[in-house]
Amino acid sequence: MLLGIFYAVAAGMAWGTAFVAPLMLPDSPALLLSLGRYVAFGLIALAAGWIERDALRQLSRADWLEASKLAAIGNLLYYLCLASAIQYAGAPLPTMIIGTLPVLIAITANLRNVERDGRLPWSRLLPPLSLILLGIACVNQSELNALRAAHGDIGRYLLGGVLACVAAACWTWYPLRNADWLRAHPDRQPRAWANAQGIVTLPMGLVGFALLALASPWLPSAYAAPLGHHPLAYLGVVAMLGIVTSWLGTLFWNEASPRLPTSLAGQLIVFETLAALGFAYLWRGDPPSLLTQAGIALLITGVVWAVRSHQKPATAT
């Protein structure tokens, strides 16, 4: 269980880099960021898949179809919505909505995985979740205050909120579905499964770039160049997203999933929010406010409490 917690935290930190990428390339369309990220991920996974080729041969057609679904929704669609949300609304609102994922996943898992994980009584689950939710609210209230002071566009802000909600829905579904497959196939290697998801994103990304190239005469000027207006910066950010965010993040998460109850793994995704905030403040060069620091403390306290709750036996079904 401790090893699973370590892998889940490492995955959260890797995924946290996804939040700073749209801030590093504010003029690059979110669609280009999402496609570039998963083409890079696919190339890395293709190379790594050669090492895991024996394990990949064991996957059936149904397994590859499942990997395609996970990649399309949990990778491409999720990041397209998240990057768009950050560019439309800035970091505060998307971070707030994505930061609720530990609560959404834990509640969903506690309702649907009773036979597998046992039912954790709500009297033990709600207090740490409440602390996590309160911590996220503190962190994002601080960010929202700064946004209001800047008199941002309300229409773009609301659109960013809607896109962030879609991203949250994608990533409430993804870890539950992914954990279902891993637990149903204990003889399969998590590394090979991560590479399979990466491999299927490669043709998806290439087809996406081909369609953009065909439609370029009718698209805004930001799509004029296949690598954007800053190709070297774009390639560097895409490489970071492909190697760290996608490949290592998926690899770490697939190592964590079979070792942890799904509801606990869902709560540990809170470290993605913490990492995203840390990277964002480093990029800005500003220290977090006292309200943000208080929120971080509440988040960590809630996670520690949740870990201790899951170390006690769950109620048998």
PDB file of C-alpha atoms in Angstrom:
ATOM      1  CA  MET A   1       0.000   0.000   0.000  1.00  0.00           C
ATOM      2  CA  LEU A   2       2.849   2.414   0.814  1.00  0.00           C
ATOM      3  CA  LEU A   3       4.435   1.690  -2.566  1.00  0.00           C
ATOM      4  CA  GLY A   4       1.090   2.365  -4.220  1.00  0.00           C
ATOM      5  CA  ILE A   5       0.845   5.712  -2.409  1.00  0.00           C
ATOM      6  CA  PHE A   6       4.359   6.625  -3.590  1.00  0.00           C
ATOM      7  CA  TYR A   7       3.455   5.862  -7.213  1.00  0.00           C
ATOM      8  CA  ALA A   8       0.183   7.809  -6.957  1.00  0.00           C
ATOM      9  CA  VAL A   9       1.987  10.886  -5.589  1.00  0.00           C
ATOM     10  CA  ALA A  10       4.637  10.628  -8.322  1.00  0.00           C
ATOM     11  CA  ALA A  11       1.872  10.428 -10.944  1.00  0.00           C
ATOM     12  CA  GLY A  12       0.202  13.529  -9.492  1.00  0.00           C
ATOM     13  CA  MET A  13       3.436  15.516  -9.684  1.00  0.00           C
ATOM     14  CA  ALA A  14       4.030  14.399 -13.279  1.00  0.00           C
ATOM     15  CA  TRP A  15       0.493  15.361 -14.253  1.00  0.00           C
ATOM     16  CA  GLY A  16       0.881  18.729 -12.528  1.00  0.00           C
ATOM     17  CA  THR A  17       3.194  19.855 -15.336  1.00  0.00           C
ATOM     18  CA  ALA A  18       0.181  19.795 -17.670  1.00  0.00           C
ATOM     19  CA  PHE A  19      -1.250  22.887 -15.952  1.00  0.00           C
ATOM     20  CA  VAL A  20       1.766  25.094 -16.588  1.00  0.00           C
ATOM     21  CA  ALA A  21       2.199  24.200 -20.287  1.00  0.00           C
ATOM     22  CA  PRO A  22      -0.709  26.376 -21.542  1.00  0.00           C
ATOM     23  CA  LEU A  23       0.740  29.264 -19.508  1.00  0.00           C
ATOM     24  CA  MET A  24       4.136  28.738 -21.151  1.00  0.00           C
ATOM     25  CA  LEU A  25       2.559  28.870 -24.641  1.00  0.00           C
ATOM     26  CA  PRO A  26      -0.473  31.182 -24.268  1.00  0.00           C
ATOM     27  CA  ASP A  27      -0.647  31.877 -28.032  1.00  0.00           C
ATOM     28  CA  SER A  28      -0.607  28.222 -29.060  1.00  0.00           C
ATOM     29  CA  PRO A  29      -4.117  26.750 -29.571  1.00  0.00           C
ATOM     30  CA  ALA A  30      -5.096  24.098 -27.054  1.00  0.00           C
ATOM     31  CA  LEU A  31      -5.799  21.640 -29.878  1.00  0.00           C
ATOM     32  CA  LEU A  32      -2.184  21.905 -31.073  1.00  0.00           C
ATOM     33  CA  LEU A  33      -0.971  21.351 -27.502  1.00  0.00           C
ATOM     34  CA  SER A  34      -3.157  18.277 -27.039  1.00  0.00           C
ATOM     35  CA  LEU A  35      -2.261  16.718 -30.394  1.00  0.00           C
ATOM     36  CA  GLY A  36       1.448  17.461 -29.979  1.00  0.00           C
ATOM     37  CA  ARG A  37       1.486  16.064 -26.474  1.00  0.00           C
ATOM     38  CA  TYR A  38       0.038  12.739 -27.523  1.00  0.00           C
ATOM     39  CA  VAL A  39       2.056  12.390 -30.711  1.00  0.00           C
ATOM     40  CA  ALA A  40       5.140  12.758 -28.508  1.00  0.00           C
ATOM     41  CA  PHE A  41       3.645  10.324 -25.982  1.00  0.00           C
ATOM     42  CA  GLY A  42       2.870   7.881 -28.780  1.00  0.00           C
ATOM     43  CA  LEU A  43       6.424   7.984 -30.167  1.00  0.00           C
ATOM     44  CA  ILE A  44       7.869   7.362 -26.706  1.00  0.00           C
ATOM     45  CA  ALA A  45       5.422   4.555 -26.047  1.00  0.00           C
ATOM     46  CA  LEU A  46       6.172   3.027 -29.459  1.00  0.00           C
ATOM     47  CA  ALA A  47       9.870   2.846 -28.592  1.00  0.00           C
ATOM     48  CA  ALA A  48       9.161   1.529 -25.101  1.00  0.00           C
ATOM     49  CA  GLY A  49       6.630  -0.905 -26.534  1.00  0.00           C
ATOM     50  CA  TRP A  50       9.377  -2.637 -28.493  1.00  0.00           C
ATOM     51  CA  ILE A  51      10.928  -3.625 -25.161  1.00  0.00           C
ATOM     52  CA  GLU A  52       7.511  -4.791 -23.907  1.00  0.00           C
ATOM     53  CA  ARG A  53       6.540  -6.413 -27.226  1.00  0.00           C
ATOM     54  CA  ASP A  54       6.004  -9.853 -25.689  1.00  0.00           C
ATOM     55  CA  ALA A  55       3.544  -8.406 -23.155  1.00  0.00           C
ATOM     56  CA  LEU A  56       1.822  -6.342 -25.851  1.00  0.00           C
ATOM     57  CA  ARG A  57       1.276  -9.457 -27.967  1.00  0.00           C
ATOM     58  CA  GLN A  58      -0.848 -10.857 -25.142  1.00  0.00           C
ATOM     59  CA  LEU A  59      -3.395  -8.050 -25.543  1.00  0.00           C
ATOM     60  CA  SER A  60      -6.532  -9.049 -27.420  1.00  0.00           C
ATOM     61  CA  ARG A  61      -8.497  -6.947 -29.898  1.00  0.00           C
ATOM     62  CA  ALA A  62     -10.896  -6.074 -27.077  1.00  0.00           C
ATOM     63  CA  ASP A  63      -7.950  -4.911 -24.946  1.00  0.00           C
ATOM     64  CA  TRP A  64      -6.708  -2.618 -27.721  1.00  0.00           C
ATOM     65  CA  LEU A  65     -10.221  -1.236 -28.118  1.00  0.00           C
ATOM     66  CA  GLU A  66     -10.339  -0.518 -24.375  1.00  0.00           C
ATOM     67  CA  ALA A  67      -6.922   1.167 -24.561  1.00  0.00           C
ATOM     68  CA  SER A  68      -8.231   3.324 -27.427  1.00  0.00           C
ATOM     69  CA  LYS A  69     -11.245   4.426 -25.378  1.00  0.00           C
ATOM     70  CA  LEU A  70      -9.073   5.274 -22.378  1.00  0.00           C
ATOM     71  CA  ALA A  71      -6.607   7.193 -24.549  1.00  0.00           C
ATOM     72  CA  ALA A  72      -9.253   9.127 -26.472  1.00  0.00           C
ATOM     73  CA  ILE A  73     -11.237  10.233 -23.403  1.00  0.00           C
ATOM     74  CA  GLY A  74      -8.658  10.229 -20.606  1.00  0.00           C
ATOM     75  CA  ASN A  75      -5.853  11.679 -22.715  1.00  0.00           C
ATOM     76  CA  LEU A  76      -6.837  13.608 -25.849  1.00  0.00           C
ATOM     77  CA  LEU A  77     -10.274  14.919 -24.870  1.00  0.00           C
ATOM     78  CA  TYR A  78      -9.278  15.592 -21.255  1.00  0.00           C
ATOM     79  CA  TYR A  79      -6.248  17.697 -22.131  1.00  0.00           C
ATOM     80  CA  LEU A  80      -7.959  19.485 -25.003  1.00  0.00           C
ATOM     81  CA  CYS A  81     -10.638  20.651 -22.552  1.00  0.00           C
ATOM     82  CA  LEU A  82      -8.182  21.429 -19.750  1.00  0.00           C
ATOM     83  CA  ALA A  83      -5.739  23.419 -21.895  1.00  0.00           C
ATOM     84  CA  SER A  84      -8.644  25.332 -23.473  1.00  0.00           C
ATOM     85  CA  ALA A  85     -10.084  26.050 -20.019  1.00  0.00           C
ATOM     86  CA  ILE A  86      -6.766  27.430 -18.744  1.00  0.00           C
ATOM     87  CA  GLN A  87      -6.375  29.638 -21.817  1.00  0.00           C
ATOM     88  CA  TYR A  88      -9.966  30.909 -21.613  1.00  0.00           C
ATOM     89  CA  ALA A  89     -10.378  31.321 -17.850  1.00  0.00           C
ATOM     90  CA  GLY A  90      -6.794  31.443 -16.582  1.00  0.00           C
ATOM     91  CA  ALA A  91      -5.505  28.971 -14.010  1.00  0.00           C
ATOM     92  CA  PRO A  92      -7.884  29.618 -11.043  1.00  0.00           C
ATOM     93  CA  LEU A  93     -11.209  28.188 -12.210  1.00  0.00           C
ATOM     94  CA  PRO A  94      -9.827  25.090 -13.978  1.00  0.00           C
ATOM     95  CA  THR A  95      -7.613  24.338 -10.986  1.00  0.00           C
ATOM     96  CA  MET A  96     -10.620  24.607  -8.670  1.00  0.00           C
ATOM     97  CA  ILE A  97     -12.749  22.264 -10.779  1.00  0.00           C
ATOM     98  CA  ILE A  98     -10.010  19.716 -11.487  1.00  0.00           C
ATOM     99  CA  GLY A  99      -9.051  19.945  -7.816  1.00  0.00           C
ATOM    100  CA  THR A 100     -12.419  18.417  -6.915  1.00  0.00           C
ATOM    101  CA  LEU A 101     -11.443  15.166  -8.650  1.00  0.00           C
ATOM    102  CA  PRO A 102     -10.330  13.473  -5.401  1.00  0.00           C
ATOM    103  CA  VAL A 103     -13.818  14.061  -4.011  1.00  0.00           C
ATOM    104  CA  LEU A 104     -15.640  13.056  -7.214  1.00  0.00           C
ATOM    105  CA  ILE A 105     -13.610   9.884  -7.734  1.00  0.00           C
ATOM    106  CA  ALA A 106     -13.729   8.830  -4.079  1.00  0.00           C
ATOM    107  CA  ILE A 107     -17.508   9.235  -3.872  1.00  0.00           C
ATOM    108  CA  THR A 108     -18.054   7.468  -7.202  1.00  0.00           C
ATOM    109  CA  ALA A 109     -15.728   4.619  -6.242  1.00  0.00           C
ATOM    110  CA  ASN A 110     -17.342   4.208  -2.828  1.00  0.00           C
ATOM    111  CA  LEU A 111     -20.706   3.797  -4.566  1.00  0.00           C
ATOM    112  CA  ARG A 112     -19.723   1.495  -7.441  1.00  0.00           C
ATOM    113  CA  ASN A 113     -16.863  -0.685  -6.111  1.00  0.00           C
ATOM    114  CA  VAL A 114     -18.489  -2.079  -2.974  1.00  0.00           C
ATOM    115  CA  GLU A 115     -18.027  -5.747  -3.854  1.00  0.00           C
ATOM    116  CA  ARG A 116     -14.361  -5.278  -4.748  1.00  0.00           C
ATOM    117  CA  ASP A 117     -13.073  -2.824  -2.141  1.00  0.00           C
ATOM    118  CA  GLY A 118     -15.736  -3.098   0.566  1.00  0.00           C
ATOM    119  CA  ARG A 119     -17.821  -0.128   1.634  1.00  0.00           C
ATOM    120  CA  LEU A 120     -15.967   2.468   3.660  1.00  0.00           C
ATOM    121  CA  PRO A 121     -18.533   4.034   6.029  1.00  0.00           C
ATOM    122  CA  TRP A 122     -19.377   7.601   5.089  1.00  0.00           C
ATOM    123  CA  SER A 123     -18.695   8.623   8.684  1.00  0.00           C
ATOM    124  CA  ARG A 124     -15.011   7.847   8.001  1.00  0.00           C
ATOM    125  CA  LEU A 125     -14.900   9.037   4.403  1.00  0.00           C
ATOM    126  CA  LEU A 126     -16.633  12.415   4.641  1.00  0.00           C
ATOM    127  CA  PRO A 127     -14.407  14.176   7.231  1.00  0.00           C
ATOM    128  CA  PRO A 128     -11.131  13.873   5.247  1.00  0.00           C
ATOM    129  CA  LEU A 129     -12.963  14.650   2.008  1.00  0.00           C
ATOM    130  CA  SER A 130     -14.396  17.767   3.648  1.00  0.00           C
ATOM    131  CA  LEU A 131     -10.903  18.917   4.593  1.00  0.00           C
ATOM    132  CA  ILE A 132      -9.698  18.311   1.030  1.00  0.00           C
ATOM    133  CA  LEU A 133     -12.642  20.256  -0.387  1.00  0.00           C
ATOM    134  CA  LEU A 134     -12.105  23.126   2.068  1.00  0.00           C
ATOM    135  CA  GLY A 135      -8.414  23.264   1.204  1.00  0.00           C
ATOM    136  CA  ILE A 136      -9.158  23.396  -2.507  1.00  0.00           C
ATOM    137  CA  ALA A 137     -11.704  26.167  -1.880  1.00  0.00           C
ATOM    138  CA  CYS A 138      -9.111  28.243   0.033  1.00  0.00           C
ATOM    139  CA  VAL A 139      -6.464  27.849  -2.660  1.00  0.00           C
ATOM    140  CA  ASN A 140      -8.819  28.764  -5.450  1.00  0.00           C
ATOM    141  CA  GLN A 141     -10.498  31.626  -3.597  1.00  0.00           C
ATOM    142  CA  SER A 142      -7.115  33.299  -3.441  1.00  0.00           C
ATOM    143  CA  GLU A 143      -6.663  32.802  -7.177  1.00  0.00           C
ATOM    144  CA  LEU A 144     -10.173  34.029  -7.961  1.00  0.00           C
ATOM    145  CA  ASN A 145      -9.582  37.232  -5.982  1.00  0.00           C
ATOM    146  CA  ALA A 146      -6.599  37.976  -8.207  1.00  0.00           C
ATOM    147  CA  LEU A 147      -8.686  37.284 -11.315  1.00  0.00           C
ATOM    148  CA  ARG A 148     -11.462  39.643 -10.214  1.00  0.00           C
ATOM    149  CA  ALA A 149      -8.900  42.385  -9.643  1.00  0.00           C
ATOM    150  CA  ALA A 150      -7.763  41.985 -13.254  1.00  0.00           C
ATOM    151  CA  HIS A 151     -11.360  42.479 -14.581  1.00  0.00           C
ATOM    152  CA  GLY A 152     -11.276  39.385 -16.796  1.00  0.00           C
ATOM    153  CA  ASP A 153     -13.744  38.602 -19.577  1.00  0.00           C
ATOM    154  CA  ILE A 154     -16.749  36.926 -17.926  1.00  0.00           C
ATOM    155  CA  GLY A 155     -17.826  35.147 -21.124  1.00  0.00           C
ATOM    156  CA  ARG A 156     -14.426  33.547 -21.645  1.00  0.00           C
ATOM    157  CA  TYR A 157     -14.290  32.778 -17.938  1.00  0.00           C
ATOM    158  CA  LEU A 158     -17.625  30.912 -18.037  1.00  0.00           C
ATOM    159  CA  LEU A 159     -16.644  29.024 -21.184  1.00  0.00           C
ATOM    160  CA  GLY A 160     -13.436  27.992 -19.462  1.00  0.00           C
ATOM    161  CA  GLY A 161     -15.499  26.758 -16.525  1.00  0.00           C
ATOM    162  CA  VAL A 162     -17.684  24.599 -18.778  1.00  0.00           C
ATOM    163  CA  LEU A 163     -14.629  23.100 -20.491  1.00  0.00           C
ATOM    164  CA  ALA A 164     -13.023  22.400 -17.109  1.00  0.00           C
ATOM    165  CA  CYS A 165     -16.200  20.551 -16.046  1.00  0.00           C
ATOM    166  CA  VAL A 166     -15.968  18.371 -19.157  1.00  0.00           C
ATOM    167  CA  ALA A 167     -12.305  17.687 -18.341  1.00  0.00           C
ATOM    168  CA  ALA A 168     -13.268  16.719 -14.784  1.00  0.00           C
ATOM    169  CA  ALA A 169     -15.927  14.332 -16.095  1.00  0.00           C
ATOM    170  CA  CYS A 170     -13.345  12.694 -18.382  1.00  0.00           C
ATOM    171  CA  TRP A 171     -10.958  12.186 -15.518  1.00  0.00           C
ATOM    172  CA  THR A 172     -13.581  10.928 -13.112  1.00  0.00           C
ATOM    173  CA  TRP A 173     -14.322   8.176 -15.631  1.00  0.00           C
ATOM    174  CA  TYR A 174     -10.722   7.377 -16.626  1.00  0.00           C
ATOM    175  CA  PRO A 175      -9.110   6.148 -13.360  1.00  0.00           C
ATOM    176  CA  LEU A 176     -12.145   4.036 -12.449  1.00  0.00           C
ATOM    177  CA  ARG A 177     -12.272   2.381 -15.866  1.00  0.00           C
ATOM    178  CA  ASN A 178      -8.484   1.955 -15.953  1.00  0.00           C
ATOM    179  CA  ALA A 179      -8.426   0.353 -12.496  1.00  0.00           C
ATOM    180  CA  ASP A 180     -11.222  -2.001 -13.534  1.00  0.00           C
ATOM    181  CA  TRP A 181      -9.137  -3.320 -16.429  1.00  0.00           C
ATOM    182  CA  LEU A 182      -5.935  -3.650 -14.380  1.00  0.00           C
ATOM    183  CA  ARG A 183      -7.665  -5.546 -11.589  1.00  0.00           C
ATOM    184  CA  ALA A 184      -9.465  -7.768 -14.103  1.00  0.00           C
ATOM    185  CA  HIS A 185      -6.094  -8.641 -15.694  1.00  0.00           C
ATOM    186  CA  PRO A 186      -3.653  -9.170 -12.788  1.00  0.00           C
ATOM    187  CA  ASP A 187      -1.370 -11.214 -15.051  1.00  0.00           C
ATOM    188  CA  ARG A 188      -0.731  -8.231 -17.369  1.00  0.00           C
ATOM    189  CA  GLN A 189       2.077  -5.749 -16.808  1.00  0.00           C
ATOM    190  CA  PRO A 190       1.048  -2.171 -15.921  1.00  0.00           C
ATOM    191  CA  ARG A 191       3.997  -0.848 -17.937  1.00  0.00           C
ATOM    192  CA  ALA A 192       2.791  -2.636 -21.050  1.00  0.00           C
ATOM    193  CA  TRP A 193      -0.739  -1.305 -20.512  1.00  0.00           C
ATOM    194  CA  ALA A 194       0.625   2.256 -20.215  1.00  0.00           C
ATOM    195  CA  ASN A 195       2.578   1.774 -23.445  1.00  0.00           C
ATOM    196  CA  ALA A 196      -0.506   0.361 -25.182  1.00  0.00           C
ATOM    197  CA  GLN A 197      -2.465   3.504 -24.341  1.00  0.00           C
ATOM    198  CA  GLY A 198       0.403   5.621 -25.629  1.00  0.00           C
ATOM    199  CA  ILE A 199       0.735   3.651 -28.861  1.00  0.00           C
ATOM    200  CA  VAL A 200      -2.931   4.090 -29.776  1.00  0.00           C
ATOM    201  CA  THR A 201      -2.692   7.875 -29.251  1.00  0.00           C
ATOM    202  CA  LEU A 202      -0.044   8.154 -31.992  1.00  0.00           C
ATOM    203  CA  PRO A 203      -2.368   7.527 -34.966  1.00  0.00           C
ATOM    204  CA  MET A 204      -5.055   9.653 -33.297  1.00  0.00           C
ATOM    205  CA  GLY A 205      -2.652  12.590 -33.018  1.00  0.00           C
ATOM    206  CA  LEU A 206      -1.297  12.175 -36.556  1.00  0.00           C
ATOM    207  CA  VAL A 207      -4.808  12.070 -38.003  1.00  0.00           C
ATOM    208  CA  GLY A 208      -5.622  15.206 -36.013  1.00  0.00           C
ATOM    209  CA  PHE A 209      -2.611  17.068 -37.460  1.00  0.00           C
ATOM    210  CA  ALA A 210      -3.542  15.898 -40.988  1.00  0.00           C
ATOM    211  CA  LEU A 211      -7.093  17.205 -40.567  1.00  0.00           C
ATOM    212  CA  LEU A 212      -5.759  20.541 -39.295  1.00  0.00           C
ATOM    213  CA  ALA A 213      -3.471  20.792 -42.303  1.00  0.00           C
ATOM    214  CA  LEU A 214      -6.401  20.188 -44.663  1.00  0.00           C
ATOM    215  CA  ALA A 215      -8.584  22.715 -42.839  1.00  0.00           C
ATOM    216  CA  SER A 216      -5.866  25.355 -42.366  1.00  0.00           C
ATOM    217  CA  PRO A 217      -7.249  27.771 -45.036  1.00  0.00           C
ATOM    218  CA  TRP A 218     -10.419  28.163 -42.961  1.00  0.00           C
ATOM    219  CA  LEU A 219      -8.802  28.274 -39.516  1.00  0.00           C
ATOM    220  CA  PRO A 220      -7.570  31.295 -37.480  1.00  0.00           C
ATOM    221  CA  SER A 221      -4.000  32.489 -38.018  1.00  0.00           C
ATOM    222  CA  ALA A 222      -2.827  30.706 -34.858  1.00  0.00           C
ATOM    223  CA  TYR A 223      -3.166  27.419 -36.781  1.00  0.00           C
ATOM    224  CA  ALA A 224      -1.208  28.688 -39.812  1.00  0.00           C
ATOM    225  CA  ALA A 225       2.042  26.949 -38.857  1.00  0.00           C
ATOM    226  CA  PRO A 226       1.888  23.253 -37.894  1.00  0.00           C
ATOM    227  CA  LEU A 227       4.118  23.933 -34.878  1.00  0.00           C
ATOM    228  CA  GLY A 228       2.651  27.320 -33.988  1.00  0.00           C
ATOM    229  CA  HIS A 229       4.409  30.683 -34.160  1.00  0.00           C
ATOM    230  CA  HIS A 230       7.209  29.580 -31.789  1.00  0.00           C
ATOM    231  CA  PRO A 231       8.202  26.131 -33.077  1.00  0.00           C
ATOM    232  CA  LEU A 232      11.233  25.562 -30.819  1.00  0.00           C
ATOM    233  CA  ALA A 233       9.313  26.502 -27.669  1.00  0.00           C
ATOM    234  CA  TYR A 234       6.380  24.386 -28.862  1.00  0.00           C
ATOM    235  CA  LEU A 235       8.597  21.337 -29.431  1.00  0.00           C
ATOM    236  CA  GLY A 236      10.211  21.745 -25.998  1.00  0.00           C
ATOM    237  CA  VAL A 237       6.888  22.001 -24.180  1.00  0.00           C
ATOM    238  CA  VAL A 238       5.403  19.125 -26.190  1.00  0.00           C
ATOM    239  CA  ALA A 239       8.429  16.968 -25.355  1.00  0.00           C
ATOM    240  CA  MET A 240       7.915  17.729 -21.637  1.00  0.00           C
ATOM    241  CA  LEU A 241       4.227  16.873 -21.928  1.00  0.00           C
ATOM    242  CA  GLY A 242       4.944  13.661 -23.804  1.00  0.00           C
ATOM    243  CA  ILE A 243       7.751  12.341 -21.601  1.00  0.00           C
ATOM    244  CA  VAL A 244       6.927  13.596 -18.100  1.00  0.00           C
ATOM    245  CA  THR A 245       3.209  14.324 -18.071  1.00  0.00           C
ATOM    246  CA  SER A 246       1.913  11.530 -20.272  1.00  0.00           C
ATOM    247  CA  TRP A 247       4.350   8.626 -20.278  1.00  0.00           C
ATOM    248  CA  LEU A 248       5.757   8.819 -16.752  1.00  0.00           C
ATOM    249  CA  GLY A 249       2.414   9.946 -15.302  1.00  0.00           C
ATOM    250  CA  THR A 250       0.535   7.033 -16.870  1.00  0.00           C
ATOM    251  CA  LEU A 251       3.286   4.589 -15.928  1.00  0.00           C
ATOM    252  CA  PHE A 252       3.260   5.687 -12.277  1.00  0.00           C
ATOM    253  CA  TRP A 253      -0.547   5.630 -12.107  1.00  0.00           C
ATOM    254  CA  ASN A 254      -0.753   2.120 -13.553  1.00  0.00           C
ATOM    255  CA  GLU A 255       1.721   0.956 -10.911  1.00  0.00           C
ATOM    256  CA  ALA A 256      -0.416   2.576  -8.193  1.00  0.00           C
ATOM    257  CA  SER A 257      -3.894   1.468  -9.321  1.00  0.00           C
ATOM    258  CA  PRO A 258      -3.714  -2.281  -8.558  1.00  0.00           C
ATOM    259  CA  ARG A 259      -2.084  -1.641  -5.163  1.00  0.00           C
ATOM    260  CA  LEU A 260      -4.743   0.732  -3.773  1.00  0.00           C
ATOM    261  CA  PRO A 261      -8.507   0.857  -3.194  1.00  0.00           C
ATOM    262  CA  THR A 262      -9.877   3.051  -5.971  1.00  0.00           C
ATOM    263  CA  SER A 263     -11.386   5.545  -3.523  1.00  0.00           C
ATOM    264  CA  LEU A 264      -7.987   6.103  -1.868  1.00  0.00           C
ATOM    265  CA  ALA A 265      -6.227   6.432  -5.214  1.00  0.00           C
ATOM    266  CA  GLY A 266      -8.805   9.041  -6.169  1.00  0.00           C
ATOM    267  CA  GLN A 267      -8.038  11.109  -3.077  1.00  0.00           C
ATOM    268  CA  LEU A 268      -4.293  10.949  -3.752  1.00  0.00           C
ATOM    269  CA  ILE A 269      -4.855  12.747  -7.076  1.00  0.00           C
ATOM    270  CA  VAL A 270      -4.952  15.852  -4.863  1.00  0.00           C
ATOM    271  CA  PHE A 271      -1.173  15.947  -5.290  1.00  0.00           C
ATOM    272  CA  GLU A 272      -1.749  16.837  -8.950  1.00  0.00           C
ATOM    273  CA  THR A 273      -3.448  20.032  -7.739  1.00  0.00           C
ATOM    274  CA  LEU A 274      -0.633  20.791  -5.296  1.00  0.00           C
ATOM    275  CA  ALA A 275       2.018  20.218  -7.956  1.00  0.00           C
ATOM    276  CA  ALA A 276       0.105  22.331 -10.480  1.00  0.00           C
ATOM    277  CA  LEU A 277      -0.091  25.226  -8.014  1.00  0.00           C
ATOM    278  CA  GLY A 278       3.585  24.892  -7.162  1.00  0.00           C
ATOM    279  CA  PHE A 279       4.646  24.913 -10.807  1.00  0.00           C
ATOM    280  CA  ALA A 280       2.317  27.844 -11.563  1.00  0.00           C
ATOM    281  CA  TYR A 281       3.779  29.946  -8.735  1.00  0.00           C
ATOM    282  CA  LEU A 282       7.311  29.093  -9.840  1.00  0.00           C
ATOM    283  CA  TRP A 283       6.438  30.187 -13.366  1.00  0.00           C
ATOM    284  CA  ARG A 284       4.896  33.437 -12.103  1.00  0.00           C
ATOM    285  CA  GLY A 285       7.733  34.095  -9.682  1.00  0.00           C
ATOM    286  CA  ASP A 286       5.256  34.979  -6.896  1.00  0.00           C
ATOM    287  CA  PRO A 287       4.984  33.211  -3.531  1.00  0.00           C
ATOM    288  CA  PRO A 288       1.566  31.808  -2.542  1.00  0.00           C
ATOM    289  CA  SER A 289      -0.658  33.912  -0.308  1.00  0.00           C
ATOM    290  CA  LEU A 290      -1.448  32.989   3.290  1.00  0.00           C
ATOM    291  CA  LEU A 291      -4.872  31.735   2.189  1.00  0.00           C
ATOM    292  CA  THR A 292      -3.214  29.487  -0.395  1.00  0.00           C
ATOM    293  CA  GLN A 293      -0.748  28.175   2.193  1.00  0.00           C
ATOM    294  CA  ALA A 294      -3.643  27.416   4.546  1.00  0.00           C
ATOM    295  CA  GLY A 295      -5.418  25.568   1.746  1.00  0.00           C
ATOM    296  CA  ILE A 296      -2.328  23.467   1.016  1.00  0.00           C
ATOM    297  CA  ALA A 297      -2.088  22.536   4.705  1.00  0.00           C
ATOM    298  CA  LEU A 298      -5.750  21.474   4.709  1.00  0.00           C
ATOM    299  CA  LEU A 299      -5.217  19.388   1.580  1.00  0.00           C
ATOM    300  CA  ILE A 300      -2.254  17.522   3.045  1.00  0.00           C
ATOM    301  CA  THR A 301      -4.080  16.975   6.352  1.00  0.00           C
ATOM    302  CA  GLY A 302      -7.095  15.558   4.526  1.00  0.00           C
ATOM    303  CA  VAL A 303      -4.958  13.169   2.493  1.00  0.00           C
ATOM    304  CA  VAL A 304      -3.084  11.901   5.564  1.00  0.00           C
ATOM    305  CA  TRP A 305      -6.391  11.395   7.372  1.00  0.00           C
ATOM    306  CA  ALA A 306      -7.789   9.508   4.383  1.00  0.00           C
ATOM    307  CA  VAL A 307      -4.744   7.226   4.273  1.00  0.00           C
ATOM    308  CA  ARG A 308      -5.212   6.336   7.934  1.00  0.00           C
ATOM    309  CA  SER A 309      -8.921   5.708   7.356  1.00  0.00           C
ATOM    310  CA  HIS A 310      -8.135   3.217   4.595  1.00  0.00           C
ATOM    311  CA  GLN A 311      -5.642   1.352   6.770  1.00  0.00           C
ATOM    312  CA  LYS A 312      -8.610   0.229   8.895  1.00  0.00           C
ATOM    313  CA  PRO A 313     -10.702  -2.657   7.494  1.00  0.00           C
ATOM    314  CA  ALA A 314     -13.576  -1.620   5.262  1.00  0.00           C
ATOM    315  CA  THR A 315     -17.081  -2.891   5.986  1.00  0.00           C
ATOM    316  CA  ALA A 316     -17.679  -6.323   4.405  1.00  0.00           C
ATOM    317  CA  THR A 317     -20.493  -6.588   1.864  1.00  0.00           C
TER     318      THR A 317
END
